[in-house]
Amino acid sequence: MTRTPRKPPAKRVGVGKNAAAVRAADAKGAPLPRAVGGRVSASTIRIAASAAAAALIIGGPAFMFMTGIPVLALFGGPRVETAAAAFVGSETCAGCHQGEARLWRGSQHRLAMQHASDKTVLGDFSGATFDYHGVHSRFFRRDDKFFVETDGPDGKLAAFEV
């Protein structure tokens, strides 16, 4: 089988304009245009690999920063320990949230967060009981502290300090 010589690319008409012309050119043994399936140069591969590496190098730490993952810890650097959250007092919050603080001061929520003492506890903790859906709860005092004996997360009765 003899092959016809290839035509120069400049003389081909319609290649790249539609799929039928590309198939016809390929059937004749003509080289395909680069965008259709021709060879990719080594410099194009290097540029694509460099762009992917740059995206990982820049994007990885940026993602970790936004999500709070300590970047230096991944590379053996020191871990930054944060202090445990602590209550700073109602007045600290009220400095920025004045409207909310005004509403809170006149609500029952403010009273609900007081420490349990003889002055703040209004309930009967002299051994009063309460039955609800088969659970028998008891309110009592021990060593000047207030307790409720009721079912815990495991479903068993336990004493919880108020």
PDB file of N, CA, C and O in Angstrom, residues 109-147:
ATOM      1  N   HIS A 109     -33.137  35.560  82.270  1.00  0.00           N
ATOM      2  CA  HIS A 109     -31.884  34.889  81.910  1.00  0.00           C
ATOM      3  C   HIS A 109     -30.731  35.365  82.793  1.00  0.00           C
ATOM      4  O   HIS A 109     -29.843  34.583  83.140  1.00  0.00           O
ATOM      5  N   ARG A 110     -30.731  36.627  83.121  1.00  0.00           N
ATOM      6  CA  ARG A 110     -29.680  37.143  83.997  1.00  0.00           C
ATOM      7  C   ARG A 110     -29.743  36.437  85.350  1.00  0.00           C
ATOM      8  O   ARG A 110     -28.723  36.042  85.913  1.00  0.00           O
ATOM      9  N   LEU A 111     -30.938  36.288  85.890  1.00  0.00           N
ATOM     10  CA  LEU A 111     -31.098  35.628  87.193  1.00  0.00           C
ATOM     11  C   LEU A 111     -30.769  34.143  87.114  1.00  0.00           C
ATOM     12  O   LEU A 111     -30.269  33.559  88.080  1.00  0.00           O
ATOM     13  N   ALA A 112     -31.014  33.530  85.970  1.00  0.00           N
ATOM     14  CA  ALA A 112     -30.777  32.093  85.830  1.00  0.00           C
ATOM     15  C   ALA A 112     -29.290  31.751  85.868  1.00  0.00           C
ATOM     16  O   ALA A 112     -28.920  30.623  86.189  1.00  0.00           O
ATOM     17  N   MET A 113     -28.435  32.704  85.561  1.00  0.00           N
ATOM     18  CA  MET A 113     -26.999  32.442  85.520  1.00  0.00           C
ATOM     19  C   MET A 113     -26.274  32.790  86.813  1.00  0.00           C
ATOM     20  O   MET A 113     -25.061  32.711  86.901  1.00  0.00           O
ATOM     21  N   GLN A 114     -27.013  33.163  87.848  1.00  0.00           N
ATOM     22  CA  GLN A 114     -26.384  33.469  89.133  1.00  0.00           C
ATOM     23  C   GLN A 114     -25.893  32.189  89.784  1.00  0.00           C
ATOM     24  O   GLN A 114     -26.427  31.101  89.554  1.00  0.00           O
ATOM     25  N   HIS A 115     -24.878  32.321  90.608  1.00  0.00           N
ATOM     26  CA  HIS A 115     -24.394  31.165  91.356  1.00  0.00           C
ATOM     27  C   HIS A 115     -25.445  30.774  92.397  1.00  0.00           C
ATOM     28  O   HIS A 115     -26.095  31.632  92.996  1.00  0.00           O
ATOM     29  N   ALA A 116     -25.606  29.473  92.600  1.00  0.00           N
ATOM     30  CA  ALA A 116     -26.609  28.977  93.544  1.00  0.00           C
ATOM     31  C   ALA A 116     -26.187  29.305  94.981  1.00  0.00           C
ATOM     32  O   ALA A 116     -25.107  28.931  95.427  1.00  0.00           O
ATOM     33  N   SER A 117     -27.067  30.027  95.675  1.00  0.00           N
ATOM     34  CA  SER A 117     -26.835  30.360  97.084  1.00  0.00           C
ATOM     35  C   SER A 117     -28.200  30.489  97.763  1.00  0.00           C
ATOM     36  O   SER A 117     -29.242  30.422  97.105  1.00  0.00           O
ATOM     37  N   ASP A 118     -28.194  30.682  99.082  1.00  0.00           N
ATOM     38  CA  ASP A 118     -29.456  30.842  99.802  1.00  0.00           C
ATOM     39  C   ASP A 118     -30.252  32.035  99.265  1.00  0.00           C
ATOM     40  O   ASP A 118     -31.472  32.025  99.277  1.00  0.00           O
ATOM     41  N   LYS A 119     -29.565  33.066  98.791  1.00  0.00           N
ATOM     42  CA  LYS A 119     -30.248  34.265  98.304  1.00  0.00           C
ATOM     43  C   LYS A 119     -30.768  34.114  96.870  1.00  0.00           C
ATOM     44  O   LYS A 119     -31.724  34.773  96.499  1.00  0.00           O
ATOM     45  N   THR A 120     -30.129  33.276  96.079  1.00  0.00           N
ATOM     46  CA  THR A 120     -30.493  33.218  94.656  1.00  0.00           C
ATOM     47  C   THR A 120     -31.391  32.044  94.292  1.00  0.00           C
ATOM     48  O   THR A 120     -32.124  32.106  93.308  1.00  0.00           O
ATOM     49  N   VAL A 121     -31.351  30.958  95.061  1.00  0.00           N
ATOM     50  CA  VAL A 121     -32.151  29.768  94.727  1.00  0.00           C
ATOM     51  C   VAL A 121     -33.556  29.945  95.284  1.00  0.00           C
ATOM     52  O   VAL A 121     -33.746  30.182  96.474  1.00  0.00           O
ATOM     53  N   LEU A 122     -34.534  29.842  94.409  1.00  0.00           N
ATOM     54  CA  LEU A 122     -35.924  30.018  94.820  1.00  0.00           C
ATOM     55  C   LEU A 122     -36.661  28.686  94.986  1.00  0.00           C
ATOM     56  O   LEU A 122     -37.720  28.644  95.580  1.00  0.00           O
ATOM     57  N   GLY A 123     -36.103  27.613  94.474  1.00  0.00           N
ATOM     58  CA  GLY A 123     -36.765  26.304  94.527  1.00  0.00           C
ATOM     59  C   GLY A 123     -36.661  25.659  95.894  1.00  0.00           C
ATOM     60  O   GLY A 123     -35.894  26.081  96.762  1.00  0.00           O
ATOM     61  N   ASP A 124     -37.430  24.576  96.077  1.00  0.00           N
ATOM     62  CA  ASP A 124     -37.465  23.824  97.329  1.00  0.00           C
ATOM     63  C   ASP A 124     -36.421  22.710  97.259  1.00  0.00           C
ATOM     64  O   ASP A 124     -36.597  21.710  96.564  1.00  0.00           O
ATOM     65  N   PHE A 125     -35.307  22.880  97.970  1.00  0.00           N
ATOM     66  CA  PHE A 125     -34.238  21.876  97.990  1.00  0.00           C
ATOM     67  C   PHE A 125     -34.183  21.174  99.347  1.00  0.00           C
ATOM     68  O   PHE A 125     -33.125  20.796  99.808  1.00  0.00           O
ATOM     69  N   SER A 126     -35.347  20.967  99.955  1.00  0.00           N
ATOM     70  CA  SER A 126     -35.405  20.293 101.258  1.00  0.00           C
ATOM     71  C   SER A 126     -35.819  18.834 101.094  1.00  0.00           C
ATOM     72  O   SER A 126     -36.386  18.250 102.001  1.00  0.00           O
ATOM     73  N   GLY A 127     -35.537  18.261  99.919  1.00  0.00           N
ATOM     74  CA  GLY A 127     -35.923  16.868  99.669  1.00  0.00           C
ATOM     75  C   GLY A 127     -37.144  16.763  98.774  1.00  0.00           C
ATOM     76  O   GLY A 127     -37.729  15.675  98.648  1.00  0.00           O
ATOM     77  N   ALA A 128     -37.561  17.843  98.146  1.00  0.00           N
ATOM     78  CA  ALA A 128     -38.723  17.812  97.248  1.00  0.00           C
ATOM     79  C   ALA A 128     -38.455  16.847  96.096  1.00  0.00           C
ATOM     80  O   ALA A 128     -37.314  16.671  95.653  1.00  0.00           O
ATOM     81  N   THR A 129     -39.523  16.196  95.606  1.00  0.00           N
ATOM     82  CA  THR A 129     -39.388  15.239  94.512  1.00  0.00           C
ATOM     83  C   THR A 129     -40.283  15.651  93.347  1.00  0.00           C
ATOM     84  O   THR A 129     -41.248  16.413  93.507  1.00  0.00           O
ATOM     85  N   PHE A 130     -39.949  15.091  92.197  1.00  0.00           N
ATOM     86  CA  PHE A 130     -40.697  15.400  90.973  1.00  0.00           C
ATOM     87  C   PHE A 130     -40.633  14.171  90.077  1.00  0.00           C
ATOM     88  O   PHE A 130     -39.557  13.623  89.829  1.00  0.00           O
ATOM     89  N   ASP A 131     -41.786  13.706  89.624  1.00  0.00           N
ATOM     90  CA  ASP A 131     -41.852  12.551  88.722  1.00  0.00           C
ATOM     91  C   ASP A 131     -42.247  13.014  87.324  1.00  0.00           C
ATOM     92  O   ASP A 131     -43.221  13.764  87.161  1.00  0.00           O
ATOM     93  N   TYR A 132     -41.481  12.570  86.326  1.00  0.00           N
ATOM     94  CA  TYR A 132     -41.763  12.955  84.943  1.00  0.00           C
ATOM     95  C   TYR A 132     -41.388  11.801  84.026  1.00  0.00           C
ATOM     96  O   TYR A 132     -40.219  11.386  83.980  1.00  0.00           O
ATOM     97  N   HIS A 133     -42.374  11.258  83.336  1.00  0.00           N
ATOM     98  CA  HIS A 133     -42.180  10.140  82.395  1.00  0.00           C
ATOM     99  C   HIS A 133     -41.404   8.991  83.032  1.00  0.00           C
ATOM    100  O   HIS A 133     -40.471   8.447  82.450  1.00  0.00           O
ATOM    101  N   GLY A 134     -41.747   8.643  84.230  1.00  0.00           N
ATOM    102  CA  GLY A 134     -41.129   7.502  84.907  1.00  0.00           C
ATOM    103  C   GLY A 134     -39.794   7.796  85.562  1.00  0.00           C
ATOM    104  O   GLY A 134     -39.157   6.890  86.095  1.00  0.00           O
ATOM    105  N   VAL A 135     -39.336   9.036  85.523  1.00  0.00           N
ATOM    106  CA  VAL A 135     -38.069   9.399  86.167  1.00  0.00           C
ATOM    107  C   VAL A 135     -38.402  10.136  87.464  1.00  0.00           C
ATOM    108  O   VAL A 135     -39.134  11.124  87.454  1.00  0.00           O
ATOM    109  N   HIS A 136     -37.851   9.616  88.558  1.00  0.00           N
ATOM    110  CA  HIS A 136     -38.081  10.206  89.880  1.00  0.00           C
ATOM    111  C   HIS A 136     -36.874  11.086  90.218  1.00  0.00           C
ATOM    112  O   HIS A 136     -35.763  10.588  90.398  1.00  0.00           O
ATOM    113  N   SER A 137     -37.084  12.418  90.298  1.00  0.00           N
ATOM    114  CA  SER A 137     -36.002  13.365  90.593  1.00  0.00           C
ATOM    115  C   SER A 137     -36.187  13.925  91.995  1.00  0.00           C
ATOM    116  O   SER A 137     -37.310  14.116  92.455  1.00  0.00           O
ATOM    117  N   ARG A 138     -35.065  14.183  92.653  1.00  0.00           N
ATOM    118  CA  ARG A 138     -35.099  14.685  94.028  1.00  0.00           C
ATOM    119  C   ARG A 138     -34.184  15.900  94.142  1.00  0.00           C
ATOM    120  O   ARG A 138     -33.075  15.924  93.606  1.00  0.00           O
ATOM    121  N   PHE A 139     -34.660  16.939  94.853  1.00  0.00           N
ATOM    122  CA  PHE A 139     -33.917  18.183  95.051  1.00  0.00           C
ATOM    123  C   PHE A 139     -33.473  18.235  96.505  1.00  0.00           C
ATOM    124  O   PHE A 139     -34.309  18.148  97.413  1.00  0.00           O
ATOM    125  N   PHE A 140     -32.165  18.385  96.746  1.00  0.00           N
ATOM    126  CA  PHE A 140     -31.676  18.361  98.125  1.00  0.00           C
ATOM    127  C   PHE A 140     -30.419  19.210  98.259  1.00  0.00           C
ATOM    128  O   PHE A 140     -29.854  19.684  97.268  1.00  0.00           O
ATOM    129  N   ARG A 141     -29.996  19.401  99.521  1.00  0.00           N
ATOM    130  CA  ARG A 141     -28.782  20.161  99.841  1.00  0.00           C
ATOM    131  C   ARG A 141     -27.802  19.254 100.554  1.00  0.00           C
ATOM    132  O   ARG A 141     -28.178  18.362 101.294  1.00  0.00           O
ATOM    133  N   ARG A 142     -26.521  19.544 100.298  1.00  0.00           N
ATOM    134  CA  ARG A 142     -25.457  18.823 100.990  1.00  0.00           C
ATOM    135  C   ARG A 142     -24.281  19.792 101.127  1.00  0.00           C
ATOM    136  O   ARG A 142     -23.816  20.342 100.124  1.00  0.00           O
ATOM    137  N   ASP A 143     -23.802  20.009 102.350  1.00  0.00           N
ATOM    138  CA  ASP A 143     -22.663  20.909 102.610  1.00  0.00           C
ATOM    139  C   ASP A 143     -22.878  22.292 101.995  1.00  0.00           C
ATOM    140  O   ASP A 143     -22.010  22.817 101.301  1.00  0.00           O
ATOM    141  N   ASP A 144     -24.012  22.885 102.216  1.00  0.00           N
ATOM    142  CA  ASP A 144     -24.362  24.220 101.708  1.00  0.00           C
ATOM    143  C   ASP A 144     -24.356  24.318 100.184  1.00  0.00           C
ATOM    144  O   ASP A 144     -24.239  25.406  99.620  1.00  0.00           O
ATOM    145  N   LYS A 145     -24.451  23.179  99.510  1.00  0.00           N
ATOM    146  CA  LYS A 145     -24.542  23.162  98.046  1.00  0.00           C
ATOM    147  C   LYS A 145     -25.889  22.577  97.657  1.00  0.00           C
ATOM    148  O   LYS A 145     -26.500  21.820  98.408  1.00  0.00           O
ATOM    149  N   PHE A 146     -26.339  22.915  96.459  1.00  0.00           N
ATOM    150  CA  PHE A 146     -27.649  22.489  95.965  1.00  0.00           C
ATOM    151  C   PHE A 146     -27.456  21.399  94.913  1.00  0.00           C
ATOM    152  O   PHE A 146     -26.622  21.528  94.003  1.00  0.00           O
ATOM    153  N   PHE A 147     -28.261  20.314  95.035  1.00  0.00           N
ATOM    154  CA  PHE A 147     -28.138  19.171  94.127  1.00  0.00           C
ATOM    155  C   PHE A 147     -29.507  18.740  93.610  1.00  0.00           C
ATOM    156  O   PHE A 147     -30.525  18.927  94.282  1.00  0.00           O
TER     157      PHE A 147
END
